[in-house]
XYZ file of C-alpha atoms in Angstrom:
729
model
C 0.013 0.070 0.032
C 1.112 3.601 -0.878
C -0.610 5.559 1.839
C -1.090 3.099 4.693
C 1.139 0.762 6.638
C -0.330 -2.130 8.561
C 1.255 -4.227 11.067
C 0.567 -6.380 14.255
C 2.577 -5.790 17.347
C 2.495 -7.468 20.772
C -0.162 -6.199 23.199
C 0.935 -4.851 26.585
C 0.878 -7.478 29.381
C -0.729 -10.290 27.340
C -0.176 -12.734 24.690
C -2.457 -10.885 22.282
C -1.664 -8.595 19.382
C -2.615 -4.994 18.497
C -3.207 -3.874 14.889
C -1.328 -0.684 14.186
C -2.673 1.499 11.167
C -0.015 4.011 10.278
C -1.008 6.832 7.680
C 1.985 7.618 5.467
C 1.012 8.893 2.114
C 3.996 8.527 -0.300
C 5.518 11.639 -1.856
C 3.502 13.897 0.177
C 4.275 15.792 3.400
C 0.813 15.176 4.674
C -1.759 12.552 4.747
C -4.887 13.137 2.695
C -8.113 11.335 1.676
C -6.801 10.980 -1.808
C -8.485 8.370 -4.030
C -5.508 5.875 -3.380
C -6.011 6.360 0.422
C -9.721 5.735 0.253
C -9.081 2.401 -1.674
C -6.327 1.354 0.720
C -8.742 2.335 3.668
C -10.996 -0.434 2.370
C -8.025 -2.815 2.043
C -6.689 -2.273 5.512
C -10.229 -2.528 6.896
C -10.569 -6.043 5.208
C -7.060 -6.922 6.764
C -8.389 -5.970 10.244
C -11.513 -8.085 9.692
C -9.373 -11.080 8.646
C -7.121 -10.787 11.647
C -10.227 -10.373 13.835
C -11.582 -13.613 12.488
C -8.179 -15.351 12.558
C -7.114 -14.190 16.021
C -10.495 -13.809 17.662
C -10.091 -12.357 21.267
C -6.303 -12.286 20.721
C -6.724 -9.124 18.751
C -6.834 -6.641 21.524
C -7.119 -3.436 19.836
C -6.292 -0.973 16.947
C -4.060 2.024 16.973
C -4.349 4.749 14.449
C -0.972 6.574 13.895
C 0.822 8.868 11.395
C 4.300 8.865 10.011
C 4.122 12.538 9.040
C 4.735 15.684 11.398
C 0.890 16.217 11.424
C -1.721 13.436 12.098
C -3.839 13.942 9.027
C -4.573 16.922 6.805
C -8.077 16.027 5.431
C -9.705 15.915 1.926
C -7.835 15.904 -1.467
C -8.974 19.335 -2.396
C -7.433 19.248 -6.026
C -9.794 16.305 -6.712
C -12.804 18.383 -5.231
C -11.859 21.198 -7.563
C -12.592 19.074 -10.684
C -16.171 18.064 -9.600
C -19.317 19.368 -11.243
C -22.833 18.963 -10.079
C -23.285 15.879 -12.367
C -20.532 14.227 -10.207
C -22.807 14.478 -7.028
C -24.156 10.763 -7.021
C -20.626 9.389 -7.436
C -19.397 11.691 -4.649
C -22.200 10.639 -2.417
C -21.360 6.906 -3.139
C -17.490 7.569 -2.295
C -18.328 9.336 0.940
C -20.673 6.364 2.051
C -17.969 3.725 1.269
C -15.392 5.633 3.327
C -17.772 6.011 6.279
C -18.776 2.212 6.028
C -15.050 1.430 6.592
C -14.889 3.780 9.559
C -18.061 2.166 11.098
C -16.557 -1.296 10.577
C -13.523 -0.292 12.634
C -15.409 1.326 15.372
C -17.928 -1.332 15.894
C -15.647 -4.417 16.265
C -15.943 -4.318 20.154
C -12.405 -3.611 20.630
C -10.741 -0.346 21.547
C -9.487 1.852 18.659
C -6.998 4.395 19.831
C -5.879 7.564 17.918
C -2.319 8.740 18.497
C -2.431 12.426 17.636
C 1.168 13.537 17.080
C 0.223 16.729 15.266
C -2.639 18.677 13.492
C -5.902 16.667 12.596
C -7.968 19.086 10.620
C -11.103 18.534 8.586
C -11.233 14.922 7.349
C -8.145 14.499 9.552
C -10.266 15.145 12.729
C -12.913 12.806 11.334
C -10.331 9.955 10.991
C -9.388 10.698 14.641
C -13.127 10.416 15.588
C -13.119 6.701 14.532
C -11.310 6.142 17.696
C -12.917 5.429 20.900
C -9.966 7.038 22.855
C -7.763 9.833 21.650
C -4.318 10.771 22.975
C -2.648 13.851 21.976
C 0.851 15.422 22.323
C 0.410 18.491 24.688
C 1.770 21.116 22.280
C -0.529 24.273 22.125
C 0.560 24.949 18.609
C -1.225 21.718 17.294
C -4.761 22.404 16.032
C -7.705 20.145 15.694
C -11.097 20.865 14.363
C -13.402 21.062 11.282
C -12.658 24.230 9.245
C -14.480 22.939 6.169
C -17.101 25.691 6.251
C -14.342 28.233 5.544
C -13.758 26.520 2.267
C -17.559 26.303 1.273
C -17.854 22.654 2.388
C -19.057 20.972 5.537
C -17.711 18.012 7.510
C -19.293 14.841 5.868
C -17.136 11.984 6.730
C -18.951 11.612 10.117
C -17.762 15.005 11.522
C -21.209 16.639 11.749
C -22.972 13.589 13.083
C -20.369 12.697 15.682
C -19.470 16.298 17.016
C -23.226 16.968 17.364
C -23.519 13.590 19.429
C -20.469 14.448 21.482
C -21.175 18.134 22.180
C -24.870 18.520 21.646
C -26.716 20.543 19.094
C -25.919 23.917 20.871
C -22.350 22.914 21.986
C -21.223 21.747 18.467
C -22.440 24.754 16.552
C -19.112 26.963 16.799
C -17.037 23.994 15.724
C -19.229 23.067 12.704
C -20.877 26.053 11.583
C -17.914 28.605 12.133
C -15.081 26.165 11.774
C -13.655 27.068 15.215
C -10.434 25.221 16.041
C -9.029 24.022 19.287
C -5.776 22.873 20.733
C -5.004 19.735 22.610
C -5.632 21.179 26.126
C -8.971 22.638 24.945
C -9.802 19.173 23.362
C -9.217 17.695 26.671
C -11.434 20.150 28.359
C -14.226 19.391 25.876
C -13.571 15.608 26.383
C -12.884 15.348 22.714
C -9.331 14.066 23.571
C -8.940 11.834 26.484
C -5.314 11.852 27.490
C -2.280 14.148 26.799
C 1.440 13.086 26.652
C 4.437 15.287 26.641
C 6.166 13.802 23.543
C 5.206 11.989 20.297
C 7.355 9.005 21.551
C 5.001 8.395 24.476
C 1.871 8.062 22.201
C 2.187 4.398 21.365
C 3.035 3.092 24.883
C 0.041 5.209 26.337
C -2.143 3.606 23.606
C -1.066 0.068 24.384
C -1.546 0.883 28.076
C -5.191 1.975 27.327
C -5.903 -0.986 25.293
C -4.580 -3.328 28.006
C -6.872 -1.820 30.605
C -10.021 -1.420 28.415
C -10.630 -4.670 26.442
C -14.165 -3.706 25.248
C -15.172 -0.471 23.733
C -18.144 1.012 22.268
C -18.810 4.617 20.828
C -21.103 6.773 22.970
C -23.804 6.961 20.336
C -23.833 3.047 19.950
C -24.550 2.729 23.757
C -28.161 1.872 24.288
C -28.337 4.445 27.221
C -26.957 7.396 25.128
C -28.502 10.574 25.392
C -27.681 13.789 23.376
C -25.876 16.399 25.541
C -28.332 19.315 26.112
C -31.164 17.589 24.560
C -32.666 16.465 21.447
C -34.429 18.879 18.886
C -37.735 18.096 20.752
C -36.433 19.472 23.942
C -38.327 22.750 24.523
C -35.261 24.759 25.101
C -33.389 23.289 22.044
C -36.542 23.682 19.872
C -36.826 27.380 20.764
C -33.204 28.045 19.827
C -33.531 26.071 16.707
C -36.595 28.120 15.644
C -34.542 31.315 15.281
C -31.178 29.686 14.295
C -31.693 29.598 10.490
C -32.667 33.358 10.582
C -29.702 34.261 12.556
C -27.526 32.242 10.080
C -29.100 33.881 7.185
C -28.349 37.211 8.658
C -24.651 36.236 8.540
C -24.524 34.336 5.285
C -27.059 36.620 3.457
C -27.893 33.457 1.635
C -24.566 33.457 -0.395
C -23.058 30.647 1.620
C -24.659 27.349 1.414
C -22.267 25.378 3.633
C -23.261 26.800 7.095
C -27.106 26.420 6.192
C -26.531 22.800 4.968
C -24.461 21.903 8.039
C -27.149 23.135 10.418
C -29.648 21.203 8.589
C -27.553 18.079 8.738
C -26.961 18.591 12.470
C -30.800 19.035 13.230
C -32.071 16.387 10.811
C -29.476 13.998 11.976
C -30.190 14.564 15.640
C -33.800 13.320 15.024
C -32.884 9.856 13.594
C -30.565 7.049 14.291
C -26.867 7.218 13.869
C -26.510 5.497 10.541
C -29.424 7.448 8.941
C -27.762 10.548 10.307
C -24.666 9.677 8.459
C -26.514 9.288 5.097
C -28.215 12.588 5.581
C -24.666 14.321 6.179
C -23.398 12.649 3.052
C -26.167 14.054 0.838
C -25.588 17.553 2.011
C -21.743 17.310 1.449
C -22.123 15.847 -1.842
C -24.286 18.731 -3.007
C -21.797 21.172 -1.674
C -18.613 19.684 -2.850
C -19.899 19.668 -6.442
C -21.299 23.267 -6.342
C -19.749 26.460 -7.397
C -19.290 28.209 -4.028
C -17.024 25.454 -2.670
C -14.933 25.463 -5.774
C -14.538 29.159 -5.664
C -13.644 29.180 -1.979
C -11.277 26.247 -2.069
C -9.511 27.866 -5.041
C -8.823 31.064 -3.217
C -8.708 30.253 0.420
C -6.688 27.062 0.069
C -4.665 27.112 -3.220
C -4.324 30.867 -3.725
C -3.483 31.525 -0.060
C -1.014 28.803 0.002
C 0.716 30.187 -3.140
C 1.146 33.451 -1.301
C 2.282 31.795 1.877
C 4.929 29.652 0.073
C 6.393 32.695 -1.604
C 5.220 32.369 -5.122
C 4.982 36.259 -5.470
C 8.334 36.683 -3.878
C 11.045 37.525 -6.462
C 14.494 36.290 -6.632
C 16.260 33.677 -4.247
C 17.558 36.054 -1.573
C 17.778 34.442 2.006
C 14.650 35.090 4.301
C 14.988 38.441 6.105
C 13.605 39.976 9.319
C 14.429 43.539 10.188
C 15.487 44.086 13.731
C 14.795 47.751 14.019
C 12.148 49.701 11.928
C 11.516 53.307 11.985
C 7.813 54.759 11.264
C 7.441 58.390 10.281
C 4.094 59.734 11.345
C 2.233 58.486 14.472
C -1.318 58.910 13.310
C -3.727 56.108 12.878
C -1.812 54.305 10.327
C 1.686 54.830 11.901
C 0.388 53.764 15.247
C -1.136 50.678 13.950
C 2.069 49.784 12.078
C 4.043 50.282 15.381
C 1.625 47.874 17.104
C 1.968 45.294 14.521
C 5.835 45.349 14.731
C 6.112 45.485 18.458
C 3.620 42.619 18.789
C 6.070 40.550 16.657
C 9.214 41.482 18.628
C 10.583 44.137 16.253
C 12.058 47.277 17.861
C 10.226 50.236 16.642
C 11.122 53.954 16.500
C 7.850 56.042 16.099
C 8.652 59.550 14.961
C 6.389 62.449 14.585
C 6.723 66.268 14.587
C 6.496 66.366 18.305
C 7.222 64.008 21.251
C 3.392 64.563 22.421
C 2.195 63.214 19.012
C 4.568 60.355 19.003
C 3.521 59.392 22.548
C -0.041 59.531 21.409
C 0.764 57.048 18.711
C 2.328 54.705 21.256
C -0.781 55.007 23.412
C -2.669 53.130 20.830
C -0.561 50.051 21.479
C -1.199 50.494 25.240
C -4.928 50.748 24.596
C -4.770 47.482 22.629
C -2.725 45.623 25.082
C -4.589 46.808 28.065
C -7.714 45.271 26.511
C -5.944 41.894 26.191
C -4.624 42.116 29.763
C -8.186 42.931 31.183
C -9.417 39.788 29.309
C -6.590 37.459 30.582
C -5.159 37.147 27.148
C -1.781 38.849 27.881
C 0.163 39.226 31.023
C 1.203 42.689 32.407
C 4.773 41.574 31.896
C 4.179 40.751 28.278
C 2.404 44.136 27.818
C 5.290 46.066 29.248
C 7.854 44.109 27.126
C 5.800 44.998 24.014
C 5.488 48.722 24.949
C 9.151 48.974 25.626
C 9.921 47.985 22.028
C 8.275 51.196 20.829
C 10.387 54.398 21.119
C 8.434 57.623 20.536
C 10.472 60.504 19.401
C 10.530 63.824 17.541
C 14.155 63.366 16.445
C 15.279 61.960 13.218
C 18.602 61.017 14.793
C 16.735 58.189 16.889
C 16.171 56.591 13.403
C 19.814 55.925 13.169
C 20.550 52.136 12.404
C 17.104 51.209 11.217
C 16.948 48.308 8.748
C 13.707 49.664 7.347
C 11.958 53.108 7.559
C 8.329 53.437 6.523
C 6.767 56.828 5.999
C 3.079 56.919 6.944
C 2.499 60.706 6.772
C -0.405 62.622 4.954
C -1.007 61.846 1.260
C 0.975 64.831 0.079
C 3.820 64.419 -2.464
C 5.819 67.386 -1.044
C 5.477 66.195 2.528
C 6.415 62.669 1.680
C 9.502 63.917 -0.346
C 10.505 66.076 2.650
C 10.427 63.324 5.265
C 12.125 60.830 3.007
C 15.122 63.202 2.514
C 15.244 63.775 6.302
C 15.057 60.170 7.354
C 16.684 58.209 4.663
C 20.385 58.947 5.658
C 19.637 57.300 9.100
C 19.239 53.832 7.539
C 21.661 51.152 8.504
C 23.874 49.956 5.589
C 21.879 47.888 3.193
C 18.560 49.164 4.687
C 15.591 50.208 2.559
C 12.888 52.754 2.625
C 9.072 52.330 2.147
C 6.104 54.494 1.602
C 2.665 53.540 3.076
C 0.862 55.534 0.456
C -2.371 54.134 -0.673
C -2.714 56.079 -4.119
C 0.432 58.042 -5.044
C 2.715 56.239 -7.646
C 5.779 54.901 -6.118
C 8.091 55.739 -8.938
C 7.206 59.329 -8.424
C 7.823 59.330 -4.665
C 11.156 57.547 -5.229
C 12.548 60.596 -6.947
C 12.960 62.034 -3.373
C 15.215 59.053 -2.514
C 18.946 58.844 -3.087
C 18.579 55.069 -3.864
C 15.344 54.509 -5.707
C 16.264 50.880 -6.140
C 15.847 50.489 -2.362
C 12.584 52.297 -2.231
C 9.259 50.230 -2.339
C 5.517 50.774 -1.379
C 4.248 48.903 1.560
C 0.509 49.700 1.814
C -1.161 48.625 4.985
C -4.877 48.741 5.358
C -6.737 50.445 8.207
C -7.207 49.336 11.016
C -3.895 47.845 10.852
C -4.368 45.501 13.980
C -7.525 43.938 12.220
C -6.695 44.020 8.465
C -4.309 41.142 7.470
C -3.582 42.228 3.856
C -0.523 44.293 2.833
C 0.034 45.491 -0.684
C 3.671 45.657 -1.737
C 4.276 48.047 -4.707
C 7.315 47.711 -6.853
C 8.323 51.045 -8.365
C 10.025 51.165 -11.965
C 13.605 51.064 -10.239
C 12.785 48.885 -7.262
C 15.135 45.838 -7.334
C 14.245 42.323 -6.553
C 16.004 42.248 -3.189
C 13.981 45.137 -1.932
C 10.709 43.614 -2.877
C 11.762 40.236 -1.420
C 12.755 42.008 1.902
C 9.424 43.854 1.950
C 7.547 40.596 1.364
C 9.424 38.902 4.268
C 8.860 41.821 6.621
C 5.130 41.587 5.998
C 5.129 37.757 6.510
C 7.133 38.407 9.868
C 4.178 40.592 10.895
C 1.927 37.634 10.420
C 0.106 39.290 7.570
C -0.583 38.508 3.954
C 1.480 40.226 1.248
C 0.425 40.650 -2.329
C 3.026 42.092 -4.806
C 1.866 44.563 -7.496
C 3.611 46.953 -10.003
C 3.377 50.649 -9.901
C 0.407 52.674 -11.007
C -2.036 55.168 -9.832
C -3.928 53.577 -6.962
C -1.959 50.371 -7.506
C -4.439 47.590 -7.352
C -6.523 47.667 -4.292
C -7.257 51.363 -4.074
C -7.798 51.696 -7.756
C -10.379 48.760 -7.866
C -11.976 49.887 -4.636
C -12.506 53.333 -6.258
C -14.549 51.781 -8.931
C -16.903 50.025 -6.449
C -17.574 53.169 -4.425
C -17.826 55.371 -7.506
C -20.294 53.002 -9.238
C -22.436 53.207 -6.122
C -22.284 56.983 -6.159
C -22.966 57.090 -10.089
C -26.218 54.910 -9.401
C -27.362 57.417 -6.760
C -26.757 60.235 -9.365
C -28.840 58.276 -11.798
C -31.874 58.290 -9.419
C -31.669 54.923 -7.764
C -32.592 55.125 -4.202
C -29.735 55.163 -1.827
C -31.360 52.446 0.473
C -31.733 50.235 -2.600
C -27.932 50.669 -3.491
C -26.776 49.950 0.070
C -29.048 46.913 0.706
C -28.366 45.299 -2.722
C -24.579 45.503 -1.928
C -25.021 43.869 1.432
C -27.231 41.131 -0.082
C -24.459 40.433 -2.677
C -22.169 39.705 0.192
C -20.179 42.879 0.303
C -19.467 43.938 3.915
C -21.014 47.410 3.584
C -22.559 49.429 0.906
C -20.473 51.878 -1.226
C -22.133 54.919 0.205
C -21.361 53.852 3.633
C -17.757 53.109 2.691
C -17.420 56.619 1.120
C -18.557 58.009 4.408
C -15.937 56.060 6.531
C -12.982 56.913 4.307
C -14.191 60.562 4.055
C -15.630 62.104 0.859
C -13.049 64.696 1.225
C -10.221 62.124 0.654
C -11.848 61.039 -2.484
C -12.117 64.738 -3.670
C -8.447 65.247 -2.669
C -7.405 62.368 -4.784
C -9.607 63.635 -7.647
C -7.996 67.118 -7.476
C -4.438 65.413 -7.238
C -5.342 63.390 -10.299
C -6.380 66.386 -12.370
C -3.318 68.214 -11.344
C -1.114 65.325 -12.340
C -2.856 65.034 -15.693
C -2.570 68.817 -16.288
C 1.217 68.504 -15.541
C 1.550 66.041 -18.335
C -0.482 68.297 -20.711
C -3.586 66.038 -20.476
C -7.123 66.510 -19.167
C -8.704 64.140 -16.725
C -12.448 63.286 -17.357
C -13.948 62.613 -14.018
C -16.538 59.829 -13.771
C -20.196 60.463 -12.882
C -19.580 59.046 -9.467
C -16.607 61.275 -8.781
C -18.597 64.396 -9.897
C -21.437 63.350 -7.444
C -18.840 62.873 -4.577
C -17.299 66.428 -5.426
C -20.821 68.034 -5.363
C -21.543 66.395 -1.984
C -18.381 68.004 -0.545
C -18.077 71.296 -2.283
C -21.746 72.281 -2.831
C -23.598 70.367 -0.149
C -20.960 70.448 2.471
C -21.193 66.764 3.430
C -17.502 65.704 4.028
C -18.245 62.285 5.389
C -18.450 60.783 8.905
C -15.396 62.379 10.466
C -16.748 65.801 9.303
C -20.301 65.349 10.792
C -22.025 63.508 7.994
C -22.086 62.620 4.377
C -24.376 60.145 2.788
C -25.379 59.276 6.288
C -26.265 61.283 9.463
C -24.655 60.204 12.597
C -26.990 61.250 15.599
C -25.282 61.134 19.146
C -26.081 57.986 20.887
C -28.249 56.570 18.025
C -27.916 54.412 14.939
C -26.604 56.051 11.777
C -29.157 56.515 8.940
C -29.069 57.807 5.362
C -29.208 61.462 5.077
C -32.924 62.419 4.427
C -32.049 65.052 1.848
C -30.711 62.461 -0.594
C -34.189 61.525 -1.597
C -34.993 64.984 -2.709
C -31.587 65.769 -4.264
C -31.044 62.646 -6.305
C -33.837 60.026 -6.248
C -35.878 59.883 -9.572
C -39.290 58.042 -8.921
C -39.452 56.908 -12.641
C -36.021 55.318 -12.968
C -35.953 51.662 -13.574
C -33.669 49.353 -11.302
C -33.398 45.899 -9.959
C -31.518 44.300 -7.152
C -29.613 42.020 -9.517
C -28.685 44.832 -11.771
C -27.174 46.922 -8.853
C -25.293 43.884 -7.622
C -24.062 42.993 -11.179
C -22.802 46.724 -11.649
C -20.959 46.513 -8.232
C -19.385 43.195 -8.792
C -18.647 43.316 -12.526
C -17.209 46.825 -12.271
C -14.526 45.527 -9.749
C -13.874 42.369 -11.657
C -13.347 44.030 -14.887
C -10.850 46.661 -13.265
C -9.025 43.646 -11.822
C -8.753 42.009 -15.242
C -7.548 45.312 -16.599
C -4.828 45.409 -13.871
C -3.692 41.907 -15.066
C -3.713 43.153 -18.771
C -1.640 46.185 -17.832
C 0.899 44.366 -15.678
C -0.124 46.010 -12.491
C -1.071 42.558 -11.194
C 0.976 39.498 -12.349
C -0.926 36.540 -10.810
C -4.396 35.546 -10.251
C -3.644 34.470 -6.553
C -2.623 38.003 -5.828
C -5.798 39.397 -7.487
C -8.142 37.186 -5.610
C -6.622 37.461 -2.073
C -6.082 41.134 -2.740
C -9.747 41.756 -3.706
C -11.205 39.730 -0.762
C -9.041 40.896 2.057
C -8.250 44.407 0.705
C -11.518 45.729 -0.713
C -14.095 43.274 0.725
C -15.049 41.486 -2.496
C -17.553 38.838 -1.436
C -15.719 35.665 -0.271
C -18.403 33.375 -1.947
C -17.137 34.302 -5.265
C -13.434 33.410 -4.490
C -12.353 36.756 -5.364
C -12.578 39.293 -8.313
C -10.740 37.073 -10.967
C -12.439 33.843 -9.579
C -15.738 35.459 -10.025
C -15.140 35.705 -13.639
C -13.730 32.067 -13.960
C -16.616 30.712 -11.719
C -19.365 32.341 -13.699
C -17.704 31.143 -16.912
C -15.586 33.470 -19.116
C -18.170 33.483 -22.093
C -21.062 34.131 -19.809
C -19.133 36.892 -17.976
C -18.120 38.694 -21.052
C -21.604 38.626 -22.447
C -22.993 40.124 -19.309
C -20.146 42.649 -19.242
C -20.987 43.741 -22.823
C -24.650 44.339 -21.822
C -23.622 46.518 -18.837
C -21.184 48.430 -21.295
C -24.047 49.277 -23.512
C -26.105 50.614 -20.687
C -23.593 52.166 -18.269
C -20.569 53.042 -20.346
C -16.730 52.557 -20.554
C -16.263 51.208 -17.017
C -17.734 47.853 -18.250
C -15.879 47.652 -21.502
C -13.649 44.732 -21.852
C -10.960 45.577 -24.426
C -9.249 42.815 -26.419
C -6.119 42.735 -24.270
C -8.323 42.403 -21.203
C -10.102 39.457 -22.788
C -6.751 37.840 -23.770
C -5.537 38.154 -20.217
C -8.620 36.690 -18.685
C -8.011 33.622 -20.966
C -4.267 33.472 -20.481
C -4.541 33.520 -16.653
C -7.420 31.042 -16.336
C -6.484 28.341 -13.668
C -6.073 24.946 -15.021
C -8.888 23.644 -12.670
C -11.367 25.570 -14.752
C -10.479 24.650 -18.369
C -12.958 21.882 -18.379
C -15.294 22.763 -15.546
C -16.373 26.395 -15.660
C -19.928 26.883 -14.447
């Protein structure tokens, strides 16, 4: 066998034997439920049955072990990517066959013990649940759980059914519907793991000792006296909670994520029937999900694209990995303070400079506020808090930047100011150090003219709030060398964040594409579509907030400032910039209607003290046109297609160079709906031909923003992932 080893070893303290099943997939760093493994699971189950018949009572038990550093990684997601709805019956059959083998092993009457030497996630945790007794290494870094829902799937290899019967309908929900993970100590507290050992070498002896002292074993749900923890669905308390659960779930998923809804249905329906029927219900729901478009979209992006970034696919060159020891930050405002926190929390010495010591101290106070909240909740010790804060040195003196490996400017979006602070601080860099700008819109190549070493000048664009936003956009200027981009990439990963790499242009990728989203929303308002319809349709499409609310939060004045700067830049080149309808409406809101955004007292929304925000009532009279035709689908298509087309343009122009950067950047940077798999995956998941036909329709109605030029169409075809060449939906 190529994925499983089987052997009989002497039982402890008796003449009998113990069957040891060791998972060891060849040519793979982890164990997966690949087709070969599924076949060999049947073979090894047959071997166990043969030895049970041959040895009788002398077969004392079964041990499940792993030869990898982890226990078991789960499903073969590459195979899942190639499935279509027509494959659902076959998928159901495969799931059922695998579970039949699981049931055979756990109903022999002898103890099955799982030796959890490392992570057991998804299908890996379901393999562990075959065991009556689970022993884990007491390493807090090890993770267990069922994260399938984060990939558009649900646990379907007994996970839903068993976790529901182990924890109860209410207790299991966070682990099934939210994909909450847990470490060995937490698993022991939940009674999902029964024993902890200090090292992996102690696992097998502990397993043999348990088998010796527990000759008979039965799963809890197979015990005739079993009762579901917390009560069955008929229990009045449980029934009351289940009445509102679908509505609460729909509020979160907005109907765009079928996996949590399917998992909840499988939990409840399964709890009303016998165990084996519950397993079939679970299989049906999983087969439907794994052959559907949302799972394919989410697996592609959150597994394959994310792993491509983590493994350094966007990192140029082959320079050794790098982590700066001392980093300077210019500007202690919201962004600078957030970056200081991100660095100090990862052990990087930070010099936080502003025009006065008071402003720099105020920036450091942000980290004090964040750490204090953790101390108050028991998530951080006072000593750890003090150590973190000691890494941040607030100052008004450029001399304190001396010896920094990296200096990042995070000052106001003004070319002149950025040039001034660059010239002041750059001489303080350590030999071989590099300089970065946190600008969100200004072209890096232009800012680099203030640097004495433009090849060591790069864009590192953090998103606000820095402590919550995981994405960082690295921008390569025209002269930025590979080593500098690679070091910026490593620095971002050292902060525990997700880097994407783009080439220089106005707005780069994220700000440019984000701008099309909010301005399309503003344009629709200008056409007479009700503001509430625009905002609600956006939310129903899976966007985190509506475009008008986003404009308010980011400040309408900032959008107008960017517009003015763009006009000035075009004029300097002897060109005239033609503002879009959305940009003109935002400009009118600021300059004529004096509505600057939330920070200035109000924009598209009013913000009454102590009350919930609401749309500015004057919008109706100013912009709404009762006779204008609109539909929710049309609004949603305009918002999603506009961003997807701009993303494809960025690929065509070389601003983006990979689909994985596009998809991850769109979801984590600008809030593109996760169910789509990202802006490019939205195109591929829709099907290229279908997408382009709809884009043409939108272009005829709403103009140039939806036009897909020849080179854009060619780029869409060129960058199409191999998984979708045959299976676009």
